[in-house]
PDB file of C-alpha atoms in Angstrom:
ATOM      1  CA  MET A   1     137.449   6.275  88.677  1.00  0.00           C
ATOM      2  CA  ASN A   2     134.920   8.919  87.638  1.00  0.00           C
ATOM      3  CA  GLU A   3     135.770  10.658  84.515  1.00  0.00           C
ATOM      4  CA  PRO A   4     135.952  14.417  84.364  1.00  0.00           C
ATOM      5  CA  VAL A   5     132.625  16.173  83.150  1.00  0.00           C
ATOM      6  CA  ALA A   6     134.190  17.939  80.584  1.00  0.00           C
ATOM      7  CA  VAL A   7     135.957  14.879  79.220  1.00  0.00           C
ATOM      8  CA  MET A   8     132.679  12.835  79.177  1.00  0.00           C
ATOM      9  CA  ASN A   9     130.997  15.906  77.440  1.00  0.00           C
ATOM     10  CA  ASP A  10     133.445  15.907  74.510  1.00  0.00           C
ATOM     11  CA  GLN A  11     133.464  12.339  74.166  1.00  0.00           C
ATOM     12  CA  GLY A  12     129.461  12.345  74.412  1.00  0.00           C
ATOM     13  CA  LEU A  13     129.314  14.707  71.439  1.00  0.00           C
ATOM     14  CA  ALA A  14     131.413  12.215  69.469  1.00  0.00           C
ATOM     15  CA  GLU A  15     129.092   9.237  70.444  1.00  0.00           C
ATOM     16  CA  ILE A  16     125.911  11.425  69.620  1.00  0.00           C
ATOM     17  CA  CYS A  17     127.596  12.430  66.180  1.00  0.00           C
ATOM     18  CA  ARG A  18     128.337   8.574  65.588  1.00  0.00           C
ATOM     19  CA  LEU A  19     124.635   7.711  66.401  1.00  0.00           C
ATOM     20  CA  LEU A  20     123.351  10.387  64.229  1.00  0.00           C
ATOM     21  CA  GLU A  21     124.840   8.908  61.272  1.00  0.00           C
ATOM     22  CA  ARG A  22     123.059   5.346  61.814  1.00  0.00           C
ATOM     23  CA  ASN A  23     119.734   4.940  60.075  1.00  0.00           C
ATOM     24  CA  ASP A  24     117.707   4.091  63.389  1.00  0.00           C
ATOM     25  CA  MET A  25     120.011   6.316  65.620  1.00  0.00           C
ATOM     26  CA  LEU A  26     119.317   3.636  68.476  1.00  0.00           C
ATOM     27  CA  ILE A  27     121.569   2.008  71.002  1.00  0.00           C
ATOM     28  CA  SER A  28     120.652  -1.369  72.532  1.00  0.00           C
ATOM     29  CA  PRO A  29     120.370  -1.172  76.515  1.00  0.00           C
ATOM     30  CA  ASP A  30     122.962  -4.277  76.277  1.00  0.00           C
ATOM     31  CA  ALA A  31     125.275  -2.167  74.546  1.00  0.00           C
ATOM     32  CA  ILE A  32     125.132   0.338  77.430  1.00  0.00           C
ATOM     33  CA  TRP A  33     125.278  -2.052  80.450  1.00  0.00           C
ATOM     34  CA  LEU A  34     128.090  -4.142  78.771  1.00  0.00           C
ATOM     35  CA  SER A  35     130.088  -1.085  77.594  1.00  0.00           C
ATOM     36  CA  SER A  36     132.135  -0.939  80.870  1.00  0.00           C
ATOM     37  CA  ARG A  37     130.725   2.903  80.687  1.00  0.00           C
ATOM     38  CA  PRO A  38     127.279   2.813  81.990  1.00  0.00           C
ATOM     39  CA  GLY A  39     127.879   5.917  83.924  1.00  0.00           C
ATOM     40  CA  PHE A  40     128.754   7.871  80.661  1.00  0.00           C
ATOM     41  CA  TYR A  41     125.550   7.114  78.880  1.00  0.00           C
ATOM     42  CA  GLY A  42     123.732   7.851  82.214  1.00  0.00           C
ATOM     43  CA  HIS A  43     125.352  11.233  82.137  1.00  0.00           C
ATOM     44  CA  LEU A  44     124.216  11.866  78.511  1.00  0.00           C
ATOM     45  CA  LEU A  45     120.681  10.902  79.600  1.00  0.00           C
ATOM     46  CA  ALA A  46     120.784  13.073  82.539  1.00  0.00           C
ATOM     47  CA  LEU A  47     121.622  15.959  80.033  1.00  0.00           C
ATOM     48  CA  ASP A  48     118.948  14.928  78.021  1.00  0.00           C
ATOM     49  CA  ALA A  49     121.526  14.682  75.043  1.00  0.00           C
ATOM     50  CA  ILE A  50     120.109  10.972  74.628  1.00  0.00           C
ATOM     51  CA  ALA A  51     116.859   9.376  75.680  1.00  0.00           C
ATOM     52  CA  VAL A  52     115.106   6.424  76.477  1.00  0.00           C
ATOM     53  CA  SER A  53     113.162   5.500  73.466  1.00  0.00           C
ATOM     54  CA  ARG A  54     109.400   4.048  73.207  1.00  0.00           C
ATOM     55  CA  GLN A  55     110.923   1.086  71.151  1.00  0.00           C
ATOM     56  CA  ARG A  56     111.109  -1.925  73.314  1.00  0.00           C
ATOM     57  CA  ALA A  57     114.077  -4.299  72.973  1.00  0.00           C
ATOM     58  CA  LEU A  58     113.163  -7.945  71.661  1.00  0.00           C
ATOM     59  CA  ASP A  59     115.819  -9.729  73.503  1.00  0.00           C
ATOM     60  CA  ILE A  60     118.111  -8.649  76.172  1.00  0.00           C
ATOM     61  CA  LEU A  61     120.748 -10.282  78.324  1.00  0.00           C
ATOM     62  CA  CYS A  62     119.912 -10.798  81.927  1.00  0.00           C
ATOM     63  CA  PRO A  63     121.162  -7.879  83.957  1.00  0.00           C
ATOM     64  CA  ASP A  64     121.668 -10.345  87.041  1.00  0.00           C
ATOM     65  CA  CYS A  65     123.966 -12.990  85.276  1.00  0.00           C
ATOM     66  CA  GLY A  66     124.726 -11.446  82.021  1.00  0.00           C
ATOM     67  CA  THR A  67     124.832 -14.323  80.156  1.00  0.00           C
ATOM     68  CA  GLU A  68     121.411 -15.623  79.489  1.00  0.00           C
ATOM     69  CA  SER A  69     118.812 -13.881  77.262  1.00  0.00           C
ATOM     70  CA  MET A  70     115.434 -12.597  77.986  1.00  0.00           C
ATOM     71  CA  ARG A  71     112.528 -10.928  76.588  1.00  0.00           C
ATOM     72  CA  PRO A  72     111.407  -7.891  78.398  1.00  0.00           C
ATOM     73  CA  GLN A  73     107.521  -7.916  79.419  1.00  0.00           C
ATOM     74  CA  PRO A  74     105.169  -5.311  80.877  1.00  0.00           C
ATOM     75  CA  TYR A  75     104.584  -5.793  84.510  1.00  0.00           C
ATOM     76  CA  SER A  76     102.329  -4.522  87.173  1.00  0.00           C
ATOM     77  CA  ALA A  77     105.112  -3.554  89.613  1.00  0.00           C
ATOM     78  CA  PRO A  78     106.311  -0.269  90.873  1.00  0.00           C
ATOM     79  CA  ALA A  79     106.733   2.580  88.670  1.00  0.00           C
ATOM     80  CA  SER A  80     110.581   2.377  89.054  1.00  0.00           C
ATOM     81  CA  GLN A  81     110.509  -1.187  87.609  1.00  0.00           C
ATOM     82  CA  PRO A  82     107.446  -1.475  84.976  1.00  0.00           C
ATOM     83  CA  TYR A  83     108.997  -4.506  83.095  1.00  0.00           C
ATOM     84  CA  ARG A  84     110.295  -8.037  83.774  1.00  0.00           C
ATOM     85  CA  GLY A  85     112.120 -10.915  82.128  1.00  0.00           C
ATOM     86  CA  HIS A  86     112.383 -14.323  82.479  1.00  0.00           C
ATOM     87  CA  CYS A  87     116.131 -15.654  82.689  1.00  0.00           C
ATOM     88  CA  PRO A  88     116.661 -19.398  82.527  1.00  0.00           C
ATOM     89  CA  GLU A  89     119.507 -18.952  85.080  1.00  0.00           C
ATOM     90  CA  CYS A  90     117.874 -16.345  87.650  1.00  0.00           C
ATOM     91  CA  GLY A  91     113.965 -16.876  86.914  1.00  0.00           C
ATOM     92  CA  TRP A  92     112.114 -13.724  87.011  1.00  0.00           C
ATOM     93  CA  VAL A  93     113.948 -10.527  86.851  1.00  0.00           C
ATOM     94  CA  GLU A  94     112.668  -7.012  87.408  1.00  0.00           C
ATOM     95  CA  LEU A  95     113.602  -4.298  84.968  1.00  0.00           C
ATOM     96  CA  THR A  96     113.524  -0.603  84.641  1.00  0.00           C
ATOM     97  CA  ASN A  97     112.652   1.488  81.601  1.00  0.00           C
ATOM     98  CA  GLU A  98     116.386   1.965  80.554  1.00  0.00           C
ATOM     99  CA  GLN A  99     117.125  -1.898  80.953  1.00  0.00           C
ATOM    100  CA  ALA A 100     113.968  -2.739  78.690  1.00  0.00           C
ATOM    101  CA  HIS A 101     113.988  -0.001  75.866  1.00  0.00           C
ATOM    102  CA  TYR A 102     116.587   1.056  73.275  1.00  0.00           C
ATOM    103  CA  TRP A 103     118.018   4.195  73.869  1.00  0.00           C
ATOM    104  CA  GLN A 104     118.429   6.793  70.975  1.00  0.00           C
ATOM    105  CA  VAL A 105     119.666  10.296  70.045  1.00  0.00           C
ATOM    106  CA  GLN A 106     117.178  12.770  69.315  1.00  0.00           C
ATOM    107  CA  PRO A 107     118.208  14.820  66.195  1.00  0.00           C
ATOM    108  CA  ALA A 108     115.231  17.618  66.567  1.00  0.00           C
ATOM    109  CA  LYS A 109     116.629  18.349  70.060  1.00  0.00           C
ATOM    110  CA  LEU A 110     119.976  18.852  68.707  1.00  0.00           C
ATOM    111  CA  ALA A 111     118.760  21.240  66.108  1.00  0.00           C
ATOM    112  CA  LYS A 112     117.199  23.136  68.808  1.00  0.00           C
ATOM    113  CA  TRP A 113     120.339  23.185  70.710  1.00  0.00           C
ATOM    114  CA  LEU A 114     122.199  24.751  67.830  1.00  0.00           C
ATOM    115  CA  SER A 115     119.714  27.252  67.555  1.00  0.00           C
ATOM    116  CA  VAL A 116     120.017  28.364  70.925  1.00  0.00           C
ATOM    117  CA  GLY A 117     123.860  28.088  70.911  1.00  0.00           C
ATOM    118  CA  LEU A 118     124.080  30.405  67.665  1.00  0.00           C
ATOM    119  CA  GLY A 119     121.559  32.830  69.046  1.00  0.00           C
ATOM    120  CA  LEU A 120     119.109  32.394  66.400  1.00  0.00           C
ATOM    121  CA  ALA A 121     116.085  31.226  69.038  1.00  0.00           C
ATOM    122  CA  PRO A 122     113.689  32.760  69.493  1.00  0.00           C
ATOM    123  CA  ARG A 123     113.901  34.641  66.293  1.00  0.00           C
ATOM    124  CA  TYR A 124     113.420  31.854  64.253  1.00  0.00           C
ATOM    125  CA  ALA A 125     111.700  28.639  64.772  1.00  0.00           C
ATOM    126  CA  VAL A 126     113.646  25.476  63.836  1.00  0.00           C
ATOM    127  CA  GLU A 127     112.072  24.096  60.430  1.00  0.00           C
ATOM    128  CA  THR A 128     112.224  20.612  59.169  1.00  0.00           C
ATOM    129  CA  VAL A 129     113.288  20.405  55.799  1.00  0.00           C
ATOM    130  CA  VAL A 130     113.806  16.818  55.004  1.00  0.00           C
ATOM    131  CA  ASP A 131     112.343  14.443  57.481  1.00  0.00           C
ATOM    132  CA  ASN A 132     114.910  13.400  60.094  1.00  0.00           C
ATOM    133  CA  VAL A 133     117.800  14.745  58.099  1.00  0.00           C
ATOM    134  CA  LEU A 134     117.692  18.326  57.275  1.00  0.00           C
ATOM    135  CA  TRP A 135     116.727  21.054  59.782  1.00  0.00           C
ATOM    136  CA  ARG A 136     116.544  25.181  58.814  1.00  0.00           C
ATOM    137  CA  LEU A 137     117.756  26.980  62.008  1.00  0.00           C
ATOM    138  CA  GLY A 138     117.690  30.468  60.816  1.00  0.00           C
ATOM    139  CA  GLU A 139     119.681  33.340  59.304  1.00  0.00           C
ATOM    140  CA  ILE A 140     123.173  34.664  60.435  1.00  0.00           C
ATOM    141  CA  GLU A 141     125.180  37.881  58.976  1.00  0.00           C
ATOM    142  CA  HIS A 142     128.561  37.752  58.503  1.00  0.00           C
ATOM    143  CA  ARG A 143     130.637  40.690  57.101  1.00  0.00           C
ATOM    144  CA  ARG A 144     127.257  42.001  55.446  1.00  0.00           C
ATOM    145  CA  ARG A 145     126.834  38.708  53.820  1.00  0.00           C
ATOM    146  CA  ARG A 146     123.535  36.716  55.138  1.00  0.00           C
ATOM    147  CA  HIS A 147     123.873  32.956  55.527  1.00  0.00           C
ATOM    148  CA  THR A 148     121.174  30.556  55.931  1.00  0.00           C
ATOM    149  CA  VAL A 149     122.192  27.945  58.601  1.00  0.00           C
ATOM    150  CA  PHE A 150     121.063  24.247  58.441  1.00  0.00           C
ATOM    151  CA  PHE A 151     121.657  21.264  60.647  1.00  0.00           C
ATOM    152  CA  ALA A 152     122.079  17.765  58.843  1.00  0.00           C
ATOM    153  CA  ARG A 153     122.730  14.122  59.108  1.00  0.00           C
ATOM    154  CA  ARG A 154     123.528  11.268  57.034  1.00  0.00           C
ATOM    155  CA  LEU A 155     124.331  13.428  54.134  1.00  0.00           C
ATOM    156  CA  ASN A 156     126.384  10.768  52.196  1.00  0.00           C
ATOM    157  CA  ALA A 157     123.150   8.733  51.970  1.00  0.00           C
ATOM    158  CA  MET A 158     120.845  11.302  51.449  1.00  0.00           C
ATOM    159  CA  SER A 159     122.459  14.180  49.292  1.00  0.00           C
ATOM    160  CA  GLU A 160     120.104  13.861  46.412  1.00  0.00           C
ATOM    161  CA  GLN A 161     117.186  14.736  48.471  1.00  0.00           C
ATOM    162  CA  VAL A 162     119.089  17.452  50.359  1.00  0.00           C
ATOM    163  CA  VAL A 163     120.447  19.220  47.389  1.00  0.00           C
ATOM    164  CA  ALA A 164     116.780  19.180  45.863  1.00  0.00           C
ATOM    165  CA  LYS A 165     115.461  21.088  48.915  1.00  0.00           C
ATOM    166  CA  LEU A 166     118.612  23.261  49.343  1.00  0.00           C
ATOM    167  CA  THR A 167     117.995  24.494  45.758  1.00  0.00           C
ATOM    168  CA  GLN A 168     114.575  25.596  46.683  1.00  0.00           C
ATOM    169  CA  LEU A 169     115.650  27.536  49.734  1.00  0.00           C
ATOM    170  CA  VAL A 170     119.130  29.203  49.119  1.00  0.00           C
ATOM    171  CA  ALA A 171     121.455  30.208  46.437  1.00  0.00           C
ATOM    172  CA  PRO A 172     124.642  27.993  46.332  1.00  0.00           C
ATOM    173  CA  GLY A 173     127.479  29.751  48.656  1.00  0.00           C
ATOM    174  CA  ALA A 174     124.949  31.340  50.884  1.00  0.00           C
ATOM    175  CA  GLU A 175     124.214  28.129  53.024  1.00  0.00           C
ATOM    176  CA  VAL A 176     125.881  26.879  56.176  1.00  0.00           C
ATOM    177  CA  ILE A 177     125.243  23.123  56.711  1.00  0.00           C
ATOM    178  CA  ILE A 178     126.362  21.965  59.953  1.00  0.00           C
ATOM    179  CA  THR A 179     126.747  18.314  60.008  1.00  0.00           C
ATOM    180  CA  SER A 180     127.250  15.201  62.427  1.00  0.00           C
ATOM    181  CA  ASP A 181     129.063  13.492  59.644  1.00  0.00           C
ATOM    182  CA  ASP A 182     132.697  14.079  58.313  1.00  0.00           C
ATOM    183  CA  PRO A 183     132.546  16.787  55.881  1.00  0.00           C
ATOM    184  CA  ALA A 184     134.695  14.815  53.436  1.00  0.00           C
ATOM    185  CA  SER A 185     132.298  12.128  53.337  1.00  0.00           C
ATOM    186  CA  PRO A 186     129.975  13.735  50.724  1.00  0.00           C
ATOM    187  CA  ALA A 187     132.881  14.495  48.312  1.00  0.00           C
ATOM    188  CA  GLY A 188     131.830  13.541  44.707  1.00  0.00           C
ATOM    189  CA  THR A 189     128.322  13.949  45.455  1.00  0.00           C
ATOM    190  CA  ALA A 190     125.562  16.761  44.859  1.00  0.00           C
ATOM    191  CA  LEU A 191     126.861  18.319  48.008  1.00  0.00           C
ATOM    192  CA  SER A 192     130.629  18.328  47.178  1.00  0.00           C
ATOM    193  CA  ASP A 193     130.204  22.442  46.483  1.00  0.00           C
ATOM    194  CA  ARG A 194     128.610  23.349  49.470  1.00  0.00           C
ATOM    195  CA  LEU A 195     129.940  24.561  52.792  1.00  0.00           C
ATOM    196  CA  LEU A 196     129.714  21.739  55.268  1.00  0.00           C
ATOM    197  CA  ILE A 197     130.985  22.357  58.913  1.00  0.00           C
ATOM    198  CA  PRO A 198     131.352  19.372  61.358  1.00  0.00           C
ATOM    199  CA  LEU A 199     129.379  20.018  64.430  1.00  0.00           C
ATOM    200  CA  ARG A 200     132.269  18.593  66.704  1.00  0.00           C
ATOM    201  CA  ALA A 201     134.569  21.378  65.453  1.00  0.00           C
ATOM    202  CA  ILE A 202     132.380  24.179  66.555  1.00  0.00           C
ATOM    203  CA  ALA A 203     130.245  22.877  69.504  1.00  0.00           C
ATOM    204  CA  HIS A 204     130.713  21.752  72.987  1.00  0.00           C
ATOM    205  CA  ILE A 205     128.222  20.242  75.399  1.00  0.00           C
ATOM    206  CA  ARG A 206     127.572  22.247  78.303  1.00  0.00           C
ATOM    207  CA  LYS A 207     124.929  21.225  80.882  1.00  0.00           C
ATOM    208  CA  ALA A 208     121.522  21.129  78.977  1.00  0.00           C
ATOM    209  CA  GLY A 209     122.802  22.793  75.742  1.00  0.00           C
ATOM    210  CA  LEU A 210     125.413  23.421  73.373  1.00  0.00           C
ATOM    211  CA  VAL A 211     128.329  26.244  73.336  1.00  0.00           C
ATOM    212  CA  ILE A 212     129.192  27.354  69.683  1.00  0.00           C
ATOM    213  CA  GLU A 213     132.817  28.393  69.000  1.00  0.00           C
ATOM    214  CA  ASN A 214     134.932  28.847  65.863  1.00  0.00           C
ATOM    215  CA  LEU A 215     132.211  29.110  63.447  1.00  0.00           C
ATOM    216  CA  GLU A 216     133.401  32.487  61.905  1.00  0.00           C
ATOM    217  CA  ALA A 217     136.723  30.608  61.167  1.00  0.00           C
ATOM    218  CA  TYR A 218     134.609  28.565  58.371  1.00  0.00           C
ATOM    219  CA  LEU A 219     132.776  31.613  57.183  1.00  0.00           C
ATOM    220  CA  THR A 220     135.949  33.782  56.688  1.00  0.00           C
ATOM    221  CA  ARG A 221     137.992  31.259  54.403  1.00  0.00           C
ATOM    222  CA  PRO A 222     136.929  29.453  51.405  1.00  0.00           C
ATOM    223  CA  ALA A 223     135.072  25.933  51.792  1.00  0.00           C
ATOM    224  CA  PRO A 224     137.477  23.272  51.168  1.00  0.00           C
ATOM    225  CA  VAL A 225     138.190  22.353  47.832  1.00  0.00           C
ATOM    226  CA  GLN A 226     137.379  18.510  47.066  1.00  0.00           C
ATOM    227  CA  GLU A 227     139.409  17.149  44.637  1.00  0.00           C
ATOM    228  CA  SER A 228     137.267  15.332  42.146  1.00  0.00           C
ATOM    229  CA  ALA A 229     137.385  13.476  38.756  1.00  0.00           C
ATOM    230  CA  GLU A 230     133.611  13.788  38.655  1.00  0.00           C
ATOM    231  CA  THR A 231     132.067  14.079  34.997  1.00  0.00           C
ATOM    232  CA  SER A 232     128.479  15.484  34.957  1.00  0.00           C
ATOM    233  CA  LEU A 233     126.144  18.126  34.322  1.00  0.00           C
ATOM    234  CA  ARG A 234     125.037  18.779  37.975  1.00  0.00           C
ATOM    235  CA  LEU A 235     126.231  22.386  38.203  1.00  0.00           C
ATOM    236  CA  MET A 236     124.812  23.348  34.632  1.00  0.00           C
ATOM    237  CA  HIS A 237     121.696  25.326  36.016  1.00  0.00           C
ATOM    238  CA  THR A 238     123.290  26.723  38.935  1.00  0.00           C
ATOM    239  CA  GLN A 239     126.786  27.820  37.764  1.00  0.00           C
ATOM    240  CA  ARG A 240     126.394  27.197  33.869  1.00  0.00           C
ATOM    241  CA  VAL A 241     129.345  24.989  33.795  1.00  0.00           C
ATOM    242  CA  ALA A 242     129.789  21.366  32.878  1.00  0.00           C
ATOM    243  CA  LEU A 243     132.241  18.967  34.821  1.00  0.00           C
ATOM    244  CA  ILE A 244     134.720  16.678  33.119  1.00  0.00           C
ATOM    245  CA  ASP A 245     137.188  15.034  34.990  1.00  0.00           C
ATOM    246  CA  GLY A 246     136.769  17.467  37.742  1.00  0.00           C
ATOM    247  CA  GLN A 247     137.415  20.557  35.863  1.00  0.00           C
ATOM    248  CA  ALA A 248     134.729  23.066  35.301  1.00  0.00           C
ATOM    249  CA  ILE A 249     134.200  24.197  31.759  1.00  0.00           C
ATOM    250  CA  ASP A 250     131.933  27.469  31.107  1.00  0.00           C
ATOM    251  CA  LEU A 251     128.931  26.809  28.865  1.00  0.00           C
ATOM    252  CA  SER A 252     127.910  29.670  26.287  1.00  0.00           C
ATOM    253  CA  PRO A 253     124.161  30.607  26.346  1.00  0.00           C
ATOM    254  CA  GLN A 254     123.656  28.528  23.064  1.00  0.00           C
ATOM    255  CA  VAL A 255     125.414  25.489  24.551  1.00  0.00           C
ATOM    256  CA  TYR A 256     123.477  25.812  27.768  1.00  0.00           C
ATOM    257  CA  LEU A 257     120.154  25.989  25.942  1.00  0.00           C
ATOM    258  CA  PHE A 258     120.933  23.222  23.603  1.00  0.00           C
ATOM    259  CA  LEU A 259     122.004  20.563  26.602  1.00  0.00           C
ATOM    260  CA  LYS A 260     118.969  21.804  28.419  1.00  0.00           C
ATOM    261  CA  ILE A 261     116.665  20.937  25.480  1.00  0.00           C
ATOM    262  CA  LEU A 262     118.319  17.343  25.477  1.00  0.00           C
ATOM    263  CA  GLU A 263     118.059  17.184  29.359  1.00  0.00           C
ATOM    264  CA  ASP A 264     114.182  18.051  29.157  1.00  0.00           C
ATOM    265  CA  ALA A 265     113.849  15.270  26.971  1.00  0.00           C
ATOM    266  CA  ASP A 266     115.015  12.891  29.588  1.00  0.00           C
ATOM    267  CA  GLY A 267     117.029  10.564  27.419  1.00  0.00           C
ATOM    268  CA  ASP A 268     114.877  10.629  24.343  1.00  0.00           C
ATOM    269  CA  GLU A 269     116.118  11.534  20.913  1.00  0.00           C
ATOM    270  CA  VAL A 270     115.453  15.202  19.728  1.00  0.00           C
ATOM    271  CA  HIS A 271     115.393  16.063  16.143  1.00  0.00           C
ATOM    272  CA  LYS A 272     117.476  18.997  14.808  1.00  0.00           C
ATOM    273  CA  ARG A 273     114.229  20.920  13.559  1.00  0.00           C
ATOM    274  CA  ARG A 274     112.832  20.573  17.275  1.00  0.00           C
ATOM    275  CA  ILE A 275     116.431  21.974  18.401  1.00  0.00           C
ATOM    276  CA  ALA A 276     116.712  24.671  15.974  1.00  0.00           C
ATOM    277  CA  GLU A 277     112.951  25.938  17.190  1.00  0.00           C
ATOM    278  CA  GLY A 278     114.168  25.677  20.833  1.00  0.00           C
ATOM    279  CA  LEU A 279     117.415  27.882  20.077  1.00  0.00           C
ATOM    280  CA  GLY A 280     115.202  30.308  18.299  1.00  0.00           C
ATOM    281  CA  LEU A 281     116.592  30.014  14.844  1.00  0.00           C
ATOM    282  CA  GLU A 282     114.848  31.739  11.856  1.00  0.00           C
ATOM    283  CA  PRO A 283     112.297  29.311  10.216  1.00  0.00           C
ATOM    284  CA  GLY A 284     114.011  27.232   7.726  1.00  0.00           C
ATOM    285  CA  ALA A 285     117.646  27.903   9.095  1.00  0.00           C
ATOM    286  CA  THR A 286     119.636  24.938   9.303  1.00  0.00           C
ATOM    287  CA  PHE A 287     120.911  23.873  12.731  1.00  0.00           C
ATOM    288  CA  ARG A 288     124.470  22.584  12.944  1.00  0.00           C
ATOM    289  CA  THR A 289     126.174  21.606  15.965  1.00  0.00           C
ATOM    290  CA  ALA A 290     129.423  23.003  14.668  1.00  0.00           C
ATOM    291  CA  ASP A 291     127.966  26.448  15.017  1.00  0.00           C
ATOM    292  CA  ILE A 292     127.468  26.442  18.687  1.00  0.00           C
ATOM    293  CA  PHE A 293     130.105  23.967  19.675  1.00  0.00           C
ATOM    294  CA  LYS A 294     133.191  25.463  18.038  1.00  0.00           C
ATOM    295  CA  ARG A 295     134.810  26.156  21.532  1.00  0.00           C
ATOM    296  CA  HIS A 296     132.841  23.405  23.214  1.00  0.00           C
ATOM    297  CA  LYS A 297     133.865  20.108  21.292  1.00  0.00           C
ATOM    298  CA  GLN A 298     134.886  18.355  24.547  1.00  0.00           C
ATOM    299  CA  VAL A 299     131.495  19.069  26.141  1.00  0.00           C
ATOM    300  CA  TYR A 300     129.758  17.882  22.978  1.00  0.00           C
ATOM    301  CA  THR A 301     131.639  14.597  22.295  1.00  0.00           C
ATOM    302  CA  THR A 302     131.430  13.856  26.388  1.00  0.00           C
ATOM    303  CA  PHE A 303     127.668  14.414  26.928  1.00  0.00           C
ATOM    304  CA  VAL A 304     126.150  14.375  23.337  1.00  0.00           C
ATOM    305  CA  GLY A 305     125.078  11.320  21.192  1.00  0.00           C
ATOM    306  CA  LYS A 306     123.897  11.520  17.643  1.00  0.00           C
ATOM    307  CA  ASP A 307     122.694   9.394  14.675  1.00  0.00           C
ATOM    308  CA  ASP A 308     122.637  10.090  10.930  1.00  0.00           C
ATOM    309  CA  LYS A 309     119.188  11.033  10.653  1.00  0.00           C
ATOM    310  CA  GLY A 310     119.470  14.265  12.692  1.00  0.00           C
ATOM    311  CA  HIS A 311     118.554  13.128  16.044  1.00  0.00           C
ATOM    312  CA  TYR A 312     120.518  14.161  19.263  1.00  0.00           C
ATOM    313  CA  TRP A 313     120.397  12.785  22.759  1.00  0.00           C
ATOM    314  CA  LEU A 314     122.192  13.323  26.132  1.00  0.00           C
ATOM    315  CA  LYS A 315     124.135   9.929  26.817  1.00  0.00           C
ATOM    316  CA  PRO A 316     122.370   7.609  29.312  1.00  0.00           C
ATOM    317  CA  GLU A 317     124.803   8.202  31.951  1.00  0.00           C
ATOM    318  CA  PHE A 318     124.349  11.721  32.300  1.00  0.00           C
ATOM    319  CA  VAL A 319     120.086  11.758  32.340  1.00  0.00           C
ATOM    320  CA  ILE A 320     118.588  12.421  35.669  1.00  0.00           C
ATOM    321  CA  LEU A 321     115.038  10.969  35.361  1.00  0.00           C
ATOM    322  CA  GLU A 322     113.931  12.240  38.644  1.00  0.00           C
ATOM    323  CA  ARG A 323     114.436  15.887  39.388  1.00  0.00           C
ATOM    324  CA  GLY A 324     113.077  17.431  42.573  1.00  0.00           C
TER     325      GLY A 324
END
């Protein structure tokens, strides 16, 4: 019984999102022919939502008997069947490209579909920001605020790289990141304070492209607050706060500068004389942590180590040795 096109399209987007979250983004030809739904994948192929990759499968099941394994080999046959494989049961069997190669999703193609569906093309060219992970689609305006729109995959695995690039391109709160992942997945990562929108919630496949709906609903309400017990200095530079058990604690200018001096030392000890110079204290003035941490004792005890010789350092678990 043939499935309705609308149902296949909706299920197709779900399958595309699933494949986008895989590292290789590939699906084996066996998985297609043995899925009981080859017509479903053929429909997505016809829409150009997925494609036959250049990577040949090493071993596949014989399409005739479905039990024996064979290796696809190039074969000087008609263009419709350019491969063949030897089956111990059936002998030589001719194979099509679709039977011999892995199939794959095309994230760059999906990024272009999103650009068109959002009305950003041709005003903006789709730009790769992190290879095979993050694309910049352009800018939209909503209630007199401009937002830079991105498309992303595998955010949970690539959060640090993505945040490093986002910091260079857009201020926190001015981004819209449409993702193939579950937006709750990056909770507790460096992306937990960014606006993440699930692709499946706003997009529908229609012929060779995407129709976008309900995007404004995400822009007119605050991003979901992720409950977290995070303790870090991740938001120290962008929001001037320290996170302790998920609570954001405002940092005074002096405390911020003190922590930055320690951060720049990458975990090494810093003597109080150098700290006094970095804080701009008068020559000969004595540096005392009590003077700047009167209202920040919890921040001091959580993040800072000290010895009895006047050396201070960031505790190892809060040192970021690689900063992009």
